[in-house]
Coordinates of N, CA, C and O in Angstrom, one line a residue:
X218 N -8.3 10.8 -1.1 CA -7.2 9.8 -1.0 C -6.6 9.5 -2.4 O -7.3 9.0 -3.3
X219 N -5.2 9.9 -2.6 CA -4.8 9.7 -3.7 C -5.0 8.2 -4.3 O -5.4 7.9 -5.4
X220 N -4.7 7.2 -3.3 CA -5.2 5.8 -4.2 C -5.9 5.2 -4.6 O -5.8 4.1 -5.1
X221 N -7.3 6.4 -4.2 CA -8.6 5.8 -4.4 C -8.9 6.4 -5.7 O -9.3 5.8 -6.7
X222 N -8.5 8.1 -5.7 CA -8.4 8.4 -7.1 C -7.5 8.0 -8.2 O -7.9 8.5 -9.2
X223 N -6.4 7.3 -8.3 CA -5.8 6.4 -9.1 C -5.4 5.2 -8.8 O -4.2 4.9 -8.7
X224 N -6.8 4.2 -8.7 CA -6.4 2.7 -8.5 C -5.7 2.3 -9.6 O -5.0 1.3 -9.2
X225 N -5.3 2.5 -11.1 CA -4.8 1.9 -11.9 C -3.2 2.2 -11.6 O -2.3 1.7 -12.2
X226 N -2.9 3.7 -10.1 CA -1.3 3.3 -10.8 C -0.9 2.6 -9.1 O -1.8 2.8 -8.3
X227 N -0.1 2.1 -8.8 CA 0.0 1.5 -7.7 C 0.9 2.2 -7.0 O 1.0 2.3 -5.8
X228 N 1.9 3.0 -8.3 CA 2.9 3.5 -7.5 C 2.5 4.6 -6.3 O 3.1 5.0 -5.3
X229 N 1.0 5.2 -7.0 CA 0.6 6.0 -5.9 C 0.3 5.6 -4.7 O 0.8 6.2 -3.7
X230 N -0.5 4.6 -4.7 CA -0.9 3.7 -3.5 C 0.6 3.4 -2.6 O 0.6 3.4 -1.4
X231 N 1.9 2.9 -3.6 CA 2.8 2.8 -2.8 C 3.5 4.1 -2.0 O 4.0 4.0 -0.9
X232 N 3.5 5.2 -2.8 CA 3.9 6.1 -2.1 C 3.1 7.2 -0.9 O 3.6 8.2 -0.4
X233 N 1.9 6.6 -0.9 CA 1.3 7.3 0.1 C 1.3 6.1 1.3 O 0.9 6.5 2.4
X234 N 1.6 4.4 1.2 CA 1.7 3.9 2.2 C 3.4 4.5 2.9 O 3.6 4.5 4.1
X235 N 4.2 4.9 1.9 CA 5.2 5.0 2.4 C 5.5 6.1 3.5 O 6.2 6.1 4.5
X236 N 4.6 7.3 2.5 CA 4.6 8.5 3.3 C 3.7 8.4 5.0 O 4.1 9.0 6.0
X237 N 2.5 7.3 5.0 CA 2.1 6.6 6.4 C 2.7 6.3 7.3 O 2.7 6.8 8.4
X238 N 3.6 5.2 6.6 CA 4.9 4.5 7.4 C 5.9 4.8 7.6 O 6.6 4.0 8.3
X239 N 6.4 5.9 7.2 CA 7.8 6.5 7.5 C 7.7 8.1 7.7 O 8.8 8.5 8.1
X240 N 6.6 9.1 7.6 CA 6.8 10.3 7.6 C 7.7 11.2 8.9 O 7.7 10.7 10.0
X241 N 8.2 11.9 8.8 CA 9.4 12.7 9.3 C 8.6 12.8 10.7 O 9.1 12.2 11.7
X242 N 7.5 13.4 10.8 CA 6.4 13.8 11.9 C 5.8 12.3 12.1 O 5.2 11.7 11.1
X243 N 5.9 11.8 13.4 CA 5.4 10.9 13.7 C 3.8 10.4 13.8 O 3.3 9.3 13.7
X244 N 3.3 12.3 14.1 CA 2.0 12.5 14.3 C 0.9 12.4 12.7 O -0.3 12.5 12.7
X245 N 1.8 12.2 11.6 CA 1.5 12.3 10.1 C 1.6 10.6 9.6 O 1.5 10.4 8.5
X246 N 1.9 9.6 10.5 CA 1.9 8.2 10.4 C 0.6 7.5 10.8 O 0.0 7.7 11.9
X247 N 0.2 6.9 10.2 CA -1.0 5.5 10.3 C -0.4 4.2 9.6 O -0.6 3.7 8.5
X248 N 0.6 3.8 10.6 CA 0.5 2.3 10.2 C -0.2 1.7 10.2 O 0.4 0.7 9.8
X249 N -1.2 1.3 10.3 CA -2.3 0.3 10.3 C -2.8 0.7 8.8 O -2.6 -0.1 7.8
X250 N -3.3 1.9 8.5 CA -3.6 1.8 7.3 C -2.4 2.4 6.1 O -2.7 3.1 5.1
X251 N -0.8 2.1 6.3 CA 0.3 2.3 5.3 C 0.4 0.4 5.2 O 0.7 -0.2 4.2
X252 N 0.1 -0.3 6.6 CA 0.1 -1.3 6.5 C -0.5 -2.1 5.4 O 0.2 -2.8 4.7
X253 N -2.5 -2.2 5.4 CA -3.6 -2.6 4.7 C -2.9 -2.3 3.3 O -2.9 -3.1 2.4
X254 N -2.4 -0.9 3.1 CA -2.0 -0.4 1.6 C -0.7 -1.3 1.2 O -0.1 -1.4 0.0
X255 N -0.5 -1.5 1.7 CA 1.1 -2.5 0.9 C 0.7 -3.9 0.9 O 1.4 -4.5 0.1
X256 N -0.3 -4.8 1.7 CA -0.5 -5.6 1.8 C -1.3 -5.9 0.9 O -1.5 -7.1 0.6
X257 N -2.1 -4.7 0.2 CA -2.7 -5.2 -0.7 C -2.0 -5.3 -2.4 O -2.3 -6.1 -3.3
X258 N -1.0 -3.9 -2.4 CA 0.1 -4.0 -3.2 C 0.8 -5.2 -3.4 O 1.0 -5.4 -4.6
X259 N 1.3 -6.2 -2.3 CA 1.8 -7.2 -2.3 C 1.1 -8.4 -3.0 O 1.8 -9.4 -3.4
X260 N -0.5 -8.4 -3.1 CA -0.7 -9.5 -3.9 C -0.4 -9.4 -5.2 O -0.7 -10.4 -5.8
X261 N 0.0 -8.4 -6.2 CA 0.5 -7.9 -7.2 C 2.1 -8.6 -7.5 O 2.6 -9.4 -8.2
X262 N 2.7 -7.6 -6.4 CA 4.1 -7.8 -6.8 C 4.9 -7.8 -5.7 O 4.8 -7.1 -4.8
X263 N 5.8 -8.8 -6.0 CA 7.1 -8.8 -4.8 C 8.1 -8.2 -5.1 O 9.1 -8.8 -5.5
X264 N 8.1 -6.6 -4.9 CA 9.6 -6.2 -5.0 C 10.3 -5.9 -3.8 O 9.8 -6.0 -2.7
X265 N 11.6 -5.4 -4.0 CA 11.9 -5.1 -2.7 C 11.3 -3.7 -2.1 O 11.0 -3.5 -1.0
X266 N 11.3 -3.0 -3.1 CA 10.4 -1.2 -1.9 C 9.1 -1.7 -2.0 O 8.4 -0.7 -1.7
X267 N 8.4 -2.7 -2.1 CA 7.2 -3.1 -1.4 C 7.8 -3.9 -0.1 O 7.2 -3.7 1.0
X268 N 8.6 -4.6 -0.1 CA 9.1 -5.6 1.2 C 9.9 -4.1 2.4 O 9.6 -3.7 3.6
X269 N 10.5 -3.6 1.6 CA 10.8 -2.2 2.4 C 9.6 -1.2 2.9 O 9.6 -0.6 3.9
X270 N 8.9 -1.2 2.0 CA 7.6 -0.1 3.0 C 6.9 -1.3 3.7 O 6.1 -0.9 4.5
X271 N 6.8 -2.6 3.7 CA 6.0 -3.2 4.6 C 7.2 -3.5 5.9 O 6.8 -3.7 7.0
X272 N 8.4 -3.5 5.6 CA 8.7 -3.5 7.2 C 8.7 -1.8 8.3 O 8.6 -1.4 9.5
X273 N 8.7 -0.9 6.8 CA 8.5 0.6 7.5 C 7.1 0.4 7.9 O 6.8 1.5 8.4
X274 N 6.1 -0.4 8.0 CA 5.0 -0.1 8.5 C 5.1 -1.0 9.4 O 5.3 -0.6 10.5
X275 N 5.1 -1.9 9.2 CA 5.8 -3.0 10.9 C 6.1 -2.0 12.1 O 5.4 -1.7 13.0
X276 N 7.3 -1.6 11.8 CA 8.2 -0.2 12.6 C 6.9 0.8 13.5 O 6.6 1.0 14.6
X277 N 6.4 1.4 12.1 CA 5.3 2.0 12.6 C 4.3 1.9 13.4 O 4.1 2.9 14.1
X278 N 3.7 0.8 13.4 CA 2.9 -0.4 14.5 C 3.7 -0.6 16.0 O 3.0 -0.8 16.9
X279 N 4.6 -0.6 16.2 CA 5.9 -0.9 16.7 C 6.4 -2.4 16.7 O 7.1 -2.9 17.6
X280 N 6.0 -3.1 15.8 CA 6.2 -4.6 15.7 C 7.8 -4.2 14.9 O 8.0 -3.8 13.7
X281 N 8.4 -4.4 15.6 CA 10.2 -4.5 15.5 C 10.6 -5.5 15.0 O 11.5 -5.5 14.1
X282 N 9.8 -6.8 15.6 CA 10.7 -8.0 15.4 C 10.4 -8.1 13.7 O 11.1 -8.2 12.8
X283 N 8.7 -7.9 13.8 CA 8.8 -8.6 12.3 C 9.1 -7.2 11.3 O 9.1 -7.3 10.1
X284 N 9.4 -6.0 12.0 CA 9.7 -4.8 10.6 C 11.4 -5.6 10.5 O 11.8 -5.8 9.3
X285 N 12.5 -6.1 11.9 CA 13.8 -6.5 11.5 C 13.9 -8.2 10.4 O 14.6 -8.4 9.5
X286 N 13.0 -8.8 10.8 CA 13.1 -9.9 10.0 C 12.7 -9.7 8.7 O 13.3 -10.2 7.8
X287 N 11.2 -8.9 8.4 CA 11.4 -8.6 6.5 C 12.4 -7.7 5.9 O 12.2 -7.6 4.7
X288 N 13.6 -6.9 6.6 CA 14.1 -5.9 6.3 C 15.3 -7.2 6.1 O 15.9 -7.1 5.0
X289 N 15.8 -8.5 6.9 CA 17.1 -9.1 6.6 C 16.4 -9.8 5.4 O 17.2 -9.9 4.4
X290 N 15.0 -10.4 5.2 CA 14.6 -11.1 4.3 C 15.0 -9.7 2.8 O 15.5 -10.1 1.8
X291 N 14.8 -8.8 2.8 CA 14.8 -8.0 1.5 C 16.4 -7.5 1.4 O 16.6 -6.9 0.3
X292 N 17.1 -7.5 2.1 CA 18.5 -7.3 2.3 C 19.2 -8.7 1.2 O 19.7 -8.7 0.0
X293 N 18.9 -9.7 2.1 CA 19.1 -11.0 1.1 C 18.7 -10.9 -0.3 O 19.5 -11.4 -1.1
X294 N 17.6 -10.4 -0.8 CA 17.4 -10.4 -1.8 C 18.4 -9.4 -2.5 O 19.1 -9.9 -3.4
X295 N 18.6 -8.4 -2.3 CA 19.5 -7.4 -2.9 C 21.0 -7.9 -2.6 O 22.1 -7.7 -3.2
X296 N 20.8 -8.5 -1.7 CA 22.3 -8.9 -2.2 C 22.7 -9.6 -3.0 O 23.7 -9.4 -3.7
X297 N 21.8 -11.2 -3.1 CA 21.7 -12.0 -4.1 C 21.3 -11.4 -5.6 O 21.3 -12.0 -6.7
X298 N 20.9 -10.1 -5.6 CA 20.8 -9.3 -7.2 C 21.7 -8.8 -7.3 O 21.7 -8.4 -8.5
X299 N 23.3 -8.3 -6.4 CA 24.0 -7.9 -6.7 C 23.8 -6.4 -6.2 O 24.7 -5.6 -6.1
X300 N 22.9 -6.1 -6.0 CA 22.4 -4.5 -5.5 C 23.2 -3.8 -4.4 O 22.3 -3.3 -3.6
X301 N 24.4 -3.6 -3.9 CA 25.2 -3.1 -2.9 C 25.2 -2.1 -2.1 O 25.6 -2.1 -0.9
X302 N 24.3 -0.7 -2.8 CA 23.9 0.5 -3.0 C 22.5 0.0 -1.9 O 22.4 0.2 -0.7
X303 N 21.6 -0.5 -2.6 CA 20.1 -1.0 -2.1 C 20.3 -1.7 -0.3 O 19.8 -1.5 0.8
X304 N 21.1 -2.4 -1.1 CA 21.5 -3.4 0.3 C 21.9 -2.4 1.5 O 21.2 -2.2 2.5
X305 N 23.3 -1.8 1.3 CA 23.9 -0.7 1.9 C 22.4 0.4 2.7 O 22.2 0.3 3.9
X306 N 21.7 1.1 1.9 CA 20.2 1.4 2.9 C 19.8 0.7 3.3 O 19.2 1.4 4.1
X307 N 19.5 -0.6 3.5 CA 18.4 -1.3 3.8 C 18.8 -1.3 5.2 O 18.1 -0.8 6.1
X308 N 20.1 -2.0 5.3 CA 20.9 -2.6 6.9 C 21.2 -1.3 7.7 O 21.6 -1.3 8.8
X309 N 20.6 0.4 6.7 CA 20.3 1.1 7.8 C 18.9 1.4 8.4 O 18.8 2.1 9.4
X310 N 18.2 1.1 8.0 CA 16.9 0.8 8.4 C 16.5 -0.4 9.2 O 15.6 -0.4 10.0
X311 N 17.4 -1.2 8.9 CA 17.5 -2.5 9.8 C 18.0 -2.3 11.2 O 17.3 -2.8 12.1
X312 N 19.4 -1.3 11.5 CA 19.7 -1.2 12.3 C 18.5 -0.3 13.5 O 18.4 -0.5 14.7
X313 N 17.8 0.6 12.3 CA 17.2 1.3 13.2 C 15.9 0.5 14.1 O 15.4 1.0 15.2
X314 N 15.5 -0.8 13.5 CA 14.4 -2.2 13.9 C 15.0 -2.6 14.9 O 14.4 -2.9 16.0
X315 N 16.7 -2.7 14.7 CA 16.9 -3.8 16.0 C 17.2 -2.8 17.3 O 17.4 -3.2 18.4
X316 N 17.2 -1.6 16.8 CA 17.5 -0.6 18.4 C 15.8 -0.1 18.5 O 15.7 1.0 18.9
X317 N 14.9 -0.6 18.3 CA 13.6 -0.7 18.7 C 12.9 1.0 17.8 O 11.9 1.5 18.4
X318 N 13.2 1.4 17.0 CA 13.0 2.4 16.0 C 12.3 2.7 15.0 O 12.7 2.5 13.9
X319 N 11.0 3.3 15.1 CA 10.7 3.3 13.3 C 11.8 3.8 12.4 O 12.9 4.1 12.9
X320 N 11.5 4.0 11.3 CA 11.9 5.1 10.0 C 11.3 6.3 10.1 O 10.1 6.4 10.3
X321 N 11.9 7.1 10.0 CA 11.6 8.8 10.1 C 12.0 9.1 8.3 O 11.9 10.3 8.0
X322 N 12.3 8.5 7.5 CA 12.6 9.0 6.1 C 12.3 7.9 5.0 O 13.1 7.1 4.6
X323 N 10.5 8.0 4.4 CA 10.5 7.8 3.3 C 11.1 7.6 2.1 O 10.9 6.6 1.6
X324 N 11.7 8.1 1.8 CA 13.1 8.0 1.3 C 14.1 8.7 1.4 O 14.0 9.8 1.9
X325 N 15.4 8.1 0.8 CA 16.3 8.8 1.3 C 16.9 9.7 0.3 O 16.8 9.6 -1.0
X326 N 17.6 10.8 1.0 CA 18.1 11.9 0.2 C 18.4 11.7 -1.3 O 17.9 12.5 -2.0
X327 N 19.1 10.7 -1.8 CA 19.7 10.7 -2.8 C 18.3 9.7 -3.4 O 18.8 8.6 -3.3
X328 N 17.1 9.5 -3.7 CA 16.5 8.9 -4.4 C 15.7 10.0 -5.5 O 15.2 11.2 -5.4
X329 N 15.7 9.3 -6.5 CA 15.4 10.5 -7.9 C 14.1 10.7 -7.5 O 13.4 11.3 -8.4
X330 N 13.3 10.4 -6.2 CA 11.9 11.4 -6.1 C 11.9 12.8 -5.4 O 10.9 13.5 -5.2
X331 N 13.4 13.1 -5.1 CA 13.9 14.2 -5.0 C 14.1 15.3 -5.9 O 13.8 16.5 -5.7
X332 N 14.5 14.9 -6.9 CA 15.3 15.4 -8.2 C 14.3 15.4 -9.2 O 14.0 14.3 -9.6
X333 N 13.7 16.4 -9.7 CA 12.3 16.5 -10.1 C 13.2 16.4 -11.7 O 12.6 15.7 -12.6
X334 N 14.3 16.8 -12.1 CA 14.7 16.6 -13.6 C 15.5 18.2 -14.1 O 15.6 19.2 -13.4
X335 N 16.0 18.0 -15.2 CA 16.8 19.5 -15.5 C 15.7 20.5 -15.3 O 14.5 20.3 -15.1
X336 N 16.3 21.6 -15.4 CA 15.5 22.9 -15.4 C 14.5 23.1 -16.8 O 14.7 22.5 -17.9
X337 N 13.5 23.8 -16.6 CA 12.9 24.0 -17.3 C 13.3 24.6 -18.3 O 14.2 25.4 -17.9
X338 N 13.2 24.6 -19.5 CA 14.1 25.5 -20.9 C 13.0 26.4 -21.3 O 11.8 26.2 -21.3
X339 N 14.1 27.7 -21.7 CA 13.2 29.2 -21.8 C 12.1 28.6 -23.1 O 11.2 29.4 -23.2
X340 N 12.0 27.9 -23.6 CA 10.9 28.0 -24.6 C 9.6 27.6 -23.9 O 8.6 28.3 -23.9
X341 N 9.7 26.0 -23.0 CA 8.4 25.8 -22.3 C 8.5 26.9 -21.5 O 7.3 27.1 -21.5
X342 N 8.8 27.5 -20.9 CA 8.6 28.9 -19.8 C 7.8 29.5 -20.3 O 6.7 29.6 -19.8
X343 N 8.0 30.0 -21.7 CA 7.0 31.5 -22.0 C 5.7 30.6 -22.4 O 4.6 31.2 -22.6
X344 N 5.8 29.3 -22.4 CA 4.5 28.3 -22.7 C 3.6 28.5 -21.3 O 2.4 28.7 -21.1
X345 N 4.7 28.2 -20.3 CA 4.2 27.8 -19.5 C 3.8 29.1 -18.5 O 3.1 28.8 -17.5
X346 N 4.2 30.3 -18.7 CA 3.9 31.7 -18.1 C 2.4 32.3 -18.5 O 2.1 32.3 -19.6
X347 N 1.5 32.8 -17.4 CA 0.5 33.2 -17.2 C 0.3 34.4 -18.0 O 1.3 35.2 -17.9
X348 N -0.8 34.9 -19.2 CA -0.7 36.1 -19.4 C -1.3 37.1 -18.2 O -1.8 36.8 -17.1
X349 N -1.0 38.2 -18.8 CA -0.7 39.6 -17.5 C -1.8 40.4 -18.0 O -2.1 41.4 -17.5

């Protein structure tokens, strides 16, 4: 379990509740335990992709009502930060709560855990190449 082998970083812990709560394959979801994992992240910190993977684990559970009511509670917040972009995903996730839906996407296409960074440059290559 990645978050048992790094309790000091949380982000891990958050991104493997996420991957629980939202994975593409339904059969690769355990809300109950993406659930326990964010709730316990939450006595830490209130951000909103902690308020977002706890209503994706709501979803998961099939508790709709309360995955759509923390999803308008974290919508509010980003909009009150000015966050347009944030907000704009969120009320699609929301939409998918109030037509009785989980999330099928951890995150979404355009988030930089996609985008691993520029290409490698030929100097770390020959560092990083096996000898033969």
């Amino acid at each position: 379990d990645p978050a048992t082998l790094h309790p000091d970083r949380p982000e891990v812990a958050h991104a493997l509740a996420r991957v629980l709560a939202a994975a593409p394959d339904a059969r690769a979801g355990d809300g109950e335990r993406a659930f326990a994992i964010v709730q316990a992240l939450l006595e830490g910190s209130k951000r909103i992709e902690l308020g977002e993977t706890l209503a994706m684990a709501y979803a998961e559970l099939g508790e709709f009502d309360a995955a759509a009511g923390i999803q308008r509670g974290i919508i509010e917040a980003a909009d009150r930060a000015g966050l347009r972009e944030v907000s704009r995903r969120l009320r699609a996730n929301l939409r998918l709560y109030e037509q009785r839906r989980p999330c099928r996407m951890p995150w979404p296409d355009d988030d930089p855990i996609h985008h691993p960074g520029p290409p490698i440059s030929t100097a770390i290559a020959a560092i990083s190449e096996r000898p033969r």
